[in-house]
Coordinates of C-alpha atoms in Angstrom, one line a residue:
M1 CA -40.5 36.1 84.2
A2 CA -43.3 34.2 82.6
K3 CA -43.4 30.5 83.3
I4 CA -43.5 28.2 80.3
K5 CA -45.8 25.4 80.5
P6 CA -44.3 21.8 80.2
Q7 CA -46.4 21.0 77.1
A8 CA -45.1 24.1 75.3
L9 CA -41.5 23.1 76.2
L10 CA -42.1 19.6 74.8
L11 CA -43.4 20.9 71.5
Q12 CA -40.5 23.4 71.2
S13 CA -38.0 20.5 71.9
K14 CA -39.5 18.3 69.1
K15 CA -39.3 21.2 66.6
K16 CA -35.6 21.6 67.3
K17 CA -34.7 17.9 67.2
G18 CA -36.9 16.8 64.3
P19 CA -35.3 16.3 60.8
T20 CA -35.7 19.1 58.3
R21 CA -38.0 18.1 55.4
I22 CA -36.5 18.5 51.9
N23 CA -38.7 19.8 49.1
P24 CA -39.3 17.1 46.5
S25 CA -38.6 19.5 43.6
T26 CA -35.1 20.2 45.1
V27 CA -34.4 16.4 45.0
I28 CA -35.4 16.2 41.4
T29 CA -33.4 19.2 40.4
C30 CA -30.3 17.8 42.1
N31 CA -30.7 14.4 40.4
I32 CA -31.1 16.1 37.0
I33 CA -27.9 18.1 37.6
V34 CA -26.0 14.9 38.5
I35 CA -27.3 13.1 35.4
L36 CA -26.3 16.0 33.2
I37 CA -22.8 16.0 34.7
V38 CA -22.4 12.3 34.1
L39 CA -23.6 12.6 30.5
S40 CA -21.3 15.5 29.8
L41 CA -18.3 13.5 31.2
Y42 CA -19.3 10.4 29.1
A43 CA -19.6 12.5 25.9
T44 CA -16.2 14.1 26.5
Y45 CA -14.7 10.6 27.0
R46 CA -16.3 9.3 23.8
N47 CA -15.1 12.2 21.8
W48 CA -11.5 11.8 23.0
F49 CA -11.6 8.1 22.5
N50 CA -12.9 8.3 18.9
R51 CA -10.4 11.0 18.0
S52 CA -7.5 9.0 19.4
S53 CA -8.7 5.9 17.5
N54 CA -9.0 7.8 14.3
Q55 CA -5.5 9.2 14.6
L56 CA -4.1 5.8 15.4
G57 CA -6.0 4.2 12.5
T58 CA -4.8 6.8 10.1
G59 CA -1.3 6.3 11.2
L60 CA -1.4 2.6 10.8
E61 CA -3.2 2.9 7.4
N62 CA -0.5 5.3 6.1
F63 CA 2.3 2.9 7.5
E64 CA 0.7 -0.1 5.9
R65 CA 0.2 1.7 2.6
S66 CA 3.8 2.8 2.5
V67 CA 5.1 -0.7 3.2
T68 CA 2.6 -3.0 1.7
S69 CA 1.3 -1.0 -1.2
G70 CA 4.6 0.7 -1.9
E71 CA 3.5 4.3 -1.6
S72 CA 6.7 6.3 -1.3
T73 CA 7.2 8.7 1.6
G74 CA 10.6 9.7 0.1
T75 CA 12.7 7.5 -2.1
H76 CA 11.5 4.2 -0.8
L77 CA 9.8 1.7 -3.1
P78 CA 8.9 -1.9 -2.4
S79 CA 11.4 -4.6 -3.4
Y80 CA 9.0 -7.4 -4.3
A81 CA 5.7 -7.9 -6.0
I82 CA 3.5 -10.9 -5.2
F83 CA 1.3 -11.8 -8.2
N84 CA -1.7 -13.8 -6.9
T85 CA -3.0 -15.5 -10.1
S86 CA -5.7 -18.0 -10.7
K87 CA -3.0 -20.6 -11.0
G88 CA -1.0 -19.7 -7.9
S89 CA 1.4 -17.2 -6.5
I90 CA 4.4 -15.6 -8.3
T91 CA 7.0 -13.6 -6.4
I92 CA 8.9 -11.0 -8.4
E93 CA 12.0 -9.0 -7.4
L94 CA 11.6 -5.5 -8.7
Y95 CA 14.5 -3.6 -10.3
K96 CA 13.8 -0.4 -8.5
D97 CA 17.3 1.0 -9.0
A98 CA 17.8 0.1 -12.6
S99 CA 14.2 0.9 -13.7
R100 CA 12.9 3.3 -11.0
D101 CA 10.5 5.2 -13.3
V102 CA 8.8 2.1 -14.5
V103 CA 8.7 0.6 -11.0
N104 CA 7.2 3.8 -9.6
K105 CA 4.5 3.7 -12.3
F106 CA 3.8 0.0 -11.6
V107 CA 3.5 0.8 -7.9
N108 CA 1.1 3.7 -8.5
L109 CA -1.1 1.5 -10.7
C110 CA -1.1 -1.3 -8.1
Q111 CA -2.4 1.2 -5.5
K112 CA -5.2 2.2 -7.8
G113 CA -6.2 -1.5 -8.3
Y114 CA -5.3 -1.4 -12.0
F115 CA -4.1 -5.0 -12.1
K116 CA -6.9 -6.6 -10.2
G117 CA -8.7 -9.0 -12.5
M118 CA -6.2 -8.4 -15.3
L119 CA -6.2 -11.4 -17.7
F120 CA -3.2 -13.0 -19.4
N121 CA -4.7 -12.2 -22.8
H122 CA -1.9 -13.8 -24.9
V123 CA 0.1 -16.9 -24.0
I124 CA 2.9 -17.9 -26.4
K125 CA 4.8 -21.0 -25.5
N126 CA 8.6 -20.5 -25.3
F127 CA 8.1 -16.8 -25.6
V128 CA 6.0 -14.9 -23.1
I129 CA 2.8 -14.7 -21.2
Q130 CA 1.2 -11.2 -21.7
G131 CA -1.1 -9.5 -19.2
G132 CA -3.0 -6.4 -20.1
H133 CA -6.3 -4.7 -20.9
S134 CA -5.5 -4.5 -24.6
Q135 CA -6.5 -7.3 -26.8
T136 CA -3.9 -6.6 -29.5
L137 CA -1.0 -9.0 -29.9
E138 CA 1.5 -6.1 -29.7
V139 CA 5.1 -7.2 -29.2
A140 CA 4.6 -10.9 -29.2
G141 CA 2.8 -10.7 -32.5
D142 CA 5.9 -9.0 -34.1
W143 CA 8.1 -11.8 -32.9
I144 CA 5.8 -14.5 -34.4
L145 CA 5.1 -12.6 -37.7
K146 CA 8.8 -12.1 -38.3
G147 CA 9.5 -15.7 -37.6
K148 CA 12.5 -15.1 -35.5
A149 CA 14.2 -18.3 -34.3
H150 CA 15.2 -17.0 -30.9
S151 CA 16.9 -20.3 -30.0
Q152 CA 19.5 -19.7 -32.7
L153 CA 20.5 -16.2 -31.5
A154 CA 22.9 -15.3 -28.8
T155 CA 21.0 -14.8 -25.5
S156 CA 21.4 -11.7 -23.3
P157 CA 21.6 -12.4 -19.5
K158 CA 19.3 -9.4 -19.0
H159 CA 16.6 -11.0 -21.1
E160 CA 16.6 -14.6 -19.9
A161 CA 13.5 -16.6 -18.9
F162 CA 11.2 -15.5 -16.1
M163 CA 11.8 -11.8 -16.5
L164 CA 9.1 -9.2 -15.9
G165 CA 8.9 -6.4 -18.5
T166 CA 6.6 -3.9 -20.1
L167 CA 6.4 -2.0 -23.4
K168 CA 8.6 1.0 -23.7
P169 CA 6.2 3.8 -22.7
N170 CA 4.5 6.0 -25.2
K171 CA 4.2 9.7 -24.4
G172 CA 1.2 10.3 -22.2
S173 CA 0.3 6.6 -21.9
K174 CA -1.4 5.7 -18.6
E175 CA -1.6 1.9 -19.2
L176 CA 1.0 -0.8 -18.5
E177 CA 1.2 -4.1 -20.3
L178 CA 3.0 -6.9 -18.4
F179 CA 5.1 -9.5 -20.0
I180 CA 6.8 -12.5 -18.2
T181 CA 9.2 -14.3 -20.4
T182 CA 9.2 -18.1 -20.5
A183 CA 12.4 -18.5 -22.5
P184 CA 15.5 -16.4 -23.2
I185 CA 14.6 -13.8 -25.9
P186 CA 17.6 -11.7 -27.0
D187 CA 15.6 -9.1 -29.0
L188 CA 13.5 -7.8 -26.1
S189 CA 15.6 -4.6 -25.8
D190 CA 13.9 -3.3 -29.0
K191 CA 10.5 -3.4 -27.5
L192 CA 10.4 -3.9 -23.7
I193 CA 11.8 -2.5 -20.5
I194 CA 12.7 -5.2 -18.0
F195 CA 11.9 -4.2 -14.4
G196 CA 11.9 -7.4 -12.5
R197 CA 12.5 -11.1 -12.4
V198 CA 10.7 -14.1 -11.0
I199 CA 12.4 -15.5 -7.9
K200 CA 9.6 -17.8 -6.8
G201 CA 6.7 -19.4 -8.6
E202 CA 8.4 -20.4 -11.9
D203 CA 6.2 -23.5 -11.9
V204 CA 3.1 -21.3 -11.9
V205 CA 4.5 -19.3 -14.9
Q206 CA 5.1 -22.6 -16.7
E207 CA 1.6 -23.8 -15.8
I208 CA 0.1 -20.6 -17.3
E209 CA 2.3 -21.1 -20.4
E210 CA 0.8 -24.6 -21.0
V211 CA -2.8 -23.5 -21.1
D212 CA -4.8 -24.2 -24.3
T213 CA -5.0 -21.2 -26.6
D214 CA -6.7 -20.4 -29.9
E215 CA -5.1 -19.4 -33.2
H216 CA -4.6 -15.9 -31.8
Y217 CA -2.7 -17.1 -28.7
Q218 CA -5.6 -16.2 -26.4
P219 CA -6.3 -18.7 -23.6
K220 CA -9.5 -20.7 -24.2
S221 CA -10.2 -20.5 -20.4
P222 CA -9.7 -17.2 -18.5
V223 CA -6.5 -17.1 -16.6
G224 CA -5.2 -13.9 -14.9
I225 CA -4.1 -11.8 -12.0
V226 CA -6.4 -11.8 -8.9
D227 CA -4.4 -9.0 -7.3
I228 CA -0.8 -7.9 -6.6
A229 CA 0.7 -7.3 -3.2
L230 CA 3.8 -5.2 -2.8
K231 CA 6.3 -6.0 -0.1
Q232 CA 9.7 -4.8 1.3
E233 CA 10.6 -8.4 2.0
A234 CA 9.8 -11.6 0.0

């Protein structure tokens, strides 16, 4: 048997015990793989989080619309309308059972922003304040021209002061004029449909009624509706 020299044995021992050297390219490759895995997990988390947030936001938005804006998910309609005017707030109870079709149209127009910025274009003391996009005198003009002395006629409880009404709808009409009475007017049934009453903010209605107007009953300074909020509770 050949005898191994001590120096050869020492070199062989160092080769066995010495650490294995790792190729730098292998280290880089492993780091890249780890980074890709982390990025993939982060992207998956972001996608899940955003989708969950969107679903939650849509659900809340639909809920708020159905309650605050009055969008019906069945037969439900809001019970109250809060008129935010340039003179203050007016709370109106809606007659959603007696005048469901008109209330439904009113709610739909509110959702479309129809009443935002609407002016009270005619103010007739002891009669009505009229809001609308039309500049014609319409109903109130008929009352004035005919010279009816409403105070001498029997009043109807349905048509007392502080009632919210609109013109009887014409076929295909997409507009809605608003009238808030400021005195009992018994002949309203010939012209208007009553679909609500003021339960809070009568003083605001009276303040609007007292604004200065010209000979056509148009306010000399603009006064109108800022917006309308619909609520299930007043």
